[in-house]
mmCIF file of C-alpha atoms in Angstrom:
data_model
loop_
_atom_site.group_PDB
_atom_site.id
_atom_site.type_symbol
_atom_site.label_atom_id
_atom_site.label_comp_id
_atom_site.label_asym_id
_atom_site.label_seq_id
_atom_site.Cartn_x
_atom_site.Cartn_y
_atom_site.Cartn_z
ATOM 1 C CA MET B 1 85.984 70.255 107.314
ATOM 2 C CA LYS B 2 88.204 71.840 104.686
ATOM 3 C CA GLN B 3 91.936 71.370 105.101
ATOM 4 C CA ARG B 4 92.481 75.139 105.162
ATOM 5 C CA ASN B 5 90.124 75.591 108.128
ATOM 6 C CA LEU B 6 91.644 72.616 109.937
ATOM 7 C CA ASN B 7 95.109 74.134 109.443
ATOM 8 C CA ARG B 8 93.868 77.418 110.920
ATOM 9 C CA LEU B 9 92.528 75.598 113.970
ATOM 10 C CA VAL B 10 95.752 73.642 114.507
ATOM 11 C CA VAL B 11 97.954 76.725 114.081
ATOM 12 C CA GLY B 12 95.679 78.669 116.434
ATOM 13 C CA VAL B 13 95.857 76.042 119.171
ATOM 14 C CA LEU B 14 99.647 75.728 118.800
ATOM 15 C CA MET B 15 100.086 79.496 118.998
ATOM 16 C CA ILE B 16 97.861 79.723 122.080
ATOM 17 C CA ILE B 17 99.838 76.964 123.798
ATOM 18 C CA SER B 18 103.131 78.630 122.822
ATOM 19 C CA GLY B 19 101.890 81.985 124.077
ATOM 20 C CA ILE B 20 100.813 80.581 127.416
ATOM 21 C CA ALA B 21 104.139 78.752 127.769
ATOM 22 C CA ALA B 22 106.046 81.943 126.945
ATOM 23 C CA LEU B 23 104.045 83.891 129.520
ATOM 24 C CA VAL B 24 104.525 81.277 132.234
ATOM 25 C CA LEU B 25 108.220 80.575 131.618
ATOM 26 C CA ASN B 26 109.388 84.138 130.971
ATOM 27 C CA THR B 27 109.123 86.442 133.969
ATOM 28 C CA GLY B 28 110.283 89.742 132.451
ATOM 29 C CA GLU B 29 109.031 90.199 128.890
ATOM 30 C CA THR B 30 105.353 89.588 128.156
ATOM 31 C CA ALA B 31 105.063 90.998 124.624
ATOM 32 C CA VAL B 32 105.992 87.770 122.813
ATOM 33 C CA GLY B 33 103.661 85.593 124.856
ATOM 34 C CA THR B 34 100.786 88.041 124.584
ATOM 35 C CA THR B 35 101.253 88.396 120.831
ATOM 36 C CA LEU B 36 101.348 84.635 120.322
ATOM 37 C CA PHE B 37 98.290 84.127 122.509
ATOM 38 C CA PHE B 38 96.111 86.705 120.763
ATOM 39 C CA ALA B 39 97.311 85.722 117.283
ATOM 40 C CA GLY B 40 96.395 82.134 118.136
ATOM 41 C CA CYS B 41 92.959 83.271 119.292
ATOM 42 C CA ALA B 42 92.518 85.091 115.976
ATOM 43 C CA PHE B 43 93.534 82.010 113.947
ATOM 44 C CA LEU B 44 91.198 79.848 116.005
ATOM 45 C CA ALA B 45 88.279 82.265 115.644
ATOM 46 C CA VAL B 46 88.761 82.626 111.880
ATOM 47 C CA GLY B 47 88.908 78.853 111.441
ATOM 48 C CA ILE B 48 85.711 78.324 113.425
ATOM 49 C CA VAL B 49 83.814 81.181 111.767
ATOM 50 C CA ARG B 50 84.853 80.121 108.247
ATOM 51 C CA HIS B 51 83.826 76.528 108.918
ATOM 52 C CA ARG B 52 80.444 77.564 110.297
ATOM 53 C CA GLN B 53 79.834 80.106 107.558
ATOM 54 C CA TYR B 54 80.905 78.076 104.511
ATOM 55 C CA GLY B 55 81.239 74.477 105.649
ATOM 56 C CA ASP B 56 82.393 72.482 102.630
ATOM 57 C CA ASP B 57 80.865 74.888 100.077
ATOM 58 C CA LEU B 58 82.813 77.239 97.832
ATOM 59 C CA GLU B 59 84.102 80.370 99.554
ATOM 60 C CA SER B 60 84.522 82.479 96.431
ATOM 61 C CA ASP B 61 83.964 82.432 92.708
ATOM 62 C CA GLU B 62 85.392 84.291 89.731
ATOM 63 C CA ARG B 63 83.056 87.278 90.123
ATOM 64 C CA SER B 64 83.822 87.772 93.816
ATOM 65 C CA ARG B 65 87.574 87.548 93.172
ATOM 66 C CA LYS B 66 87.277 90.148 90.422
ATOM 67 C CA THR B 67 85.206 92.434 92.636
ATOM 68 C CA GLY B 68 87.682 92.071 95.504
ATOM 69 C CA ALA B 69 90.614 92.827 93.213
ATOM 70 C CA TYR B 70 88.922 95.975 91.917
ATOM 71 C CA GLY B 71 88.213 97.097 95.489
ATOM 72 C CA LEU B 72 91.839 96.664 96.500
ATOM 73 C CA SER B 73 92.990 98.487 93.357
ATOM 74 C CA TYR B 74 90.770 101.442 94.200
ATOM 75 C CA ALA B 75 92.078 101.355 97.779
ATOM 76 C CA TRP B 76 95.661 101.419 96.520
ATOM 77 C CA LEU B 77 94.900 104.526 94.455
ATOM 78 C CA THR B 78 93.165 106.133 97.434
ATOM 79 C CA GLY B 79 96.219 105.432 99.594
ATOM 80 C CA LEU B 80 98.506 106.864 96.937
ATOM 81 C CA PHE B 81 96.466 110.075 96.724
ATOM 82 C CA PHE B 82 96.347 110.268 100.531
ATOM 83 C CA MET B 83 100.137 109.996 100.788
ATOM 84 C CA PHE B 84 100.486 112.584 98.023
ATOM 85 C CA ALA B 85 98.252 114.925 100.061
ATOM 86 C CA LEU B 86 100.284 114.241 103.222
ATOM 87 C CA PHE B 87 103.463 115.133 101.353
ATOM 88 C CA TRP B 88 102.073 118.476 100.176
ATOM 89 C CA LEU B 89 100.563 119.304 103.567
ATOM 90 C CA ASP B 90 103.973 118.727 105.119
ATOM 91 C CA TYR B 91 105.815 120.599 102.364
ATOM 92 C CA LEU B 92 103.574 123.660 102.737
ATOM 93 C CA ASN B 93 103.861 123.530 106.567
ATOM 94 C CA LEU B 94 100.103 123.104 106.942
ATOM 95 C CA LEU B 95 100.345 119.818 108.837
ATOM 96 C CA ARG B 96 103.424 118.442 110.567
ATOM 97 C CA LEU B 97 103.364 114.732 111.332
ATOM 98 C CA GLY B 98 106.151 112.528 112.539
ATOM 99 C CA THR B 99 107.107 109.344 110.757
ATOM 100 C CA GLN B 100 105.032 107.165 113.061
ATOM 101 C CA GLY B 101 101.951 109.341 112.695
ATOM 102 C CA ALA B 102 102.186 109.468 108.910
ATOM 103 C CA LEU B 103 102.703 105.713 108.636
ATOM 104 C CA ALA B 104 99.873 104.975 111.062
ATOM 105 C CA LEU B 105 97.464 107.227 109.167
ATOM 106 C CA SER B 106 98.514 105.672 105.860
ATOM 107 C CA ILE B 107 97.937 102.156 107.184
ATOM 108 C CA VAL B 108 94.505 103.095 108.531
ATOM 109 C CA VAL B 109 93.495 104.782 105.266
ATOM 110 C CA LEU B 110 94.688 101.818 103.181
ATOM 111 C CA ALA B 111 92.972 99.214 105.365
ATOM 112 C CA LEU B 112 89.681 101.066 105.776
ATOM 113 C CA SER B 113 89.415 102.148 102.160
ATOM 114 C CA GLY B 114 90.158 98.606 100.998
ATOM 115 C CA ARG B 115 87.391 97.162 103.098
ATOM 116 C CA LEU B 116 84.924 99.945 102.286
ATOM 117 C CA TYR B 117 85.520 99.677 98.530
ATOM 118 C CA GLN B 118 85.064 95.909 98.663
ATOM 119 C CA VAL B 119 81.853 96.168 100.700
ATOM 120 C CA TYR B 120 80.478 98.793 98.328
ATOM 121 C CA LEU B 121 81.371 96.837 95.187
ATOM 122 C CA PHE B 122 79.952 93.579 96.579
ATOM 123 C CA TRP B 123 76.768 95.434 97.521
ATOM 124 C CA ARG B 124 76.563 96.955 94.035
ATOM 125 C CA GLY B 125 76.891 93.552 92.428
ATOM 126 C CA ASP B 126 79.465 93.830 89.665
ATOM 127 C CA VAL B 127 82.298 96.159 88.782
ATOM 128 C CA GLU B 128 81.353 96.852 85.172
#
């Protein structure tokens, strides 16, 4: 097992244990314990999936890094244009969003466009 995957498993187990301890010992606030528990589950799941999927083989090469970087660059530009459009929609009183709504939409657009661009570019094969 790669050291990176082993570290993910150890961190996941420690976070799960910490989350359970925080939930059991703290009677009023459950947000910290719940966050630690589910973050630990995510670390644990990623470590297991990565180990099963790649084992001791290479996870990426130069071409896949380049393709991923291009996808994230395109996503950054998409997010920039989206925020530019939000600004003008607000300025022209066509769409009124609060700060939380605008930030939430921006985060969703950035995350989804990043993943979609990467999937498309990996499917296409190469960026040039």
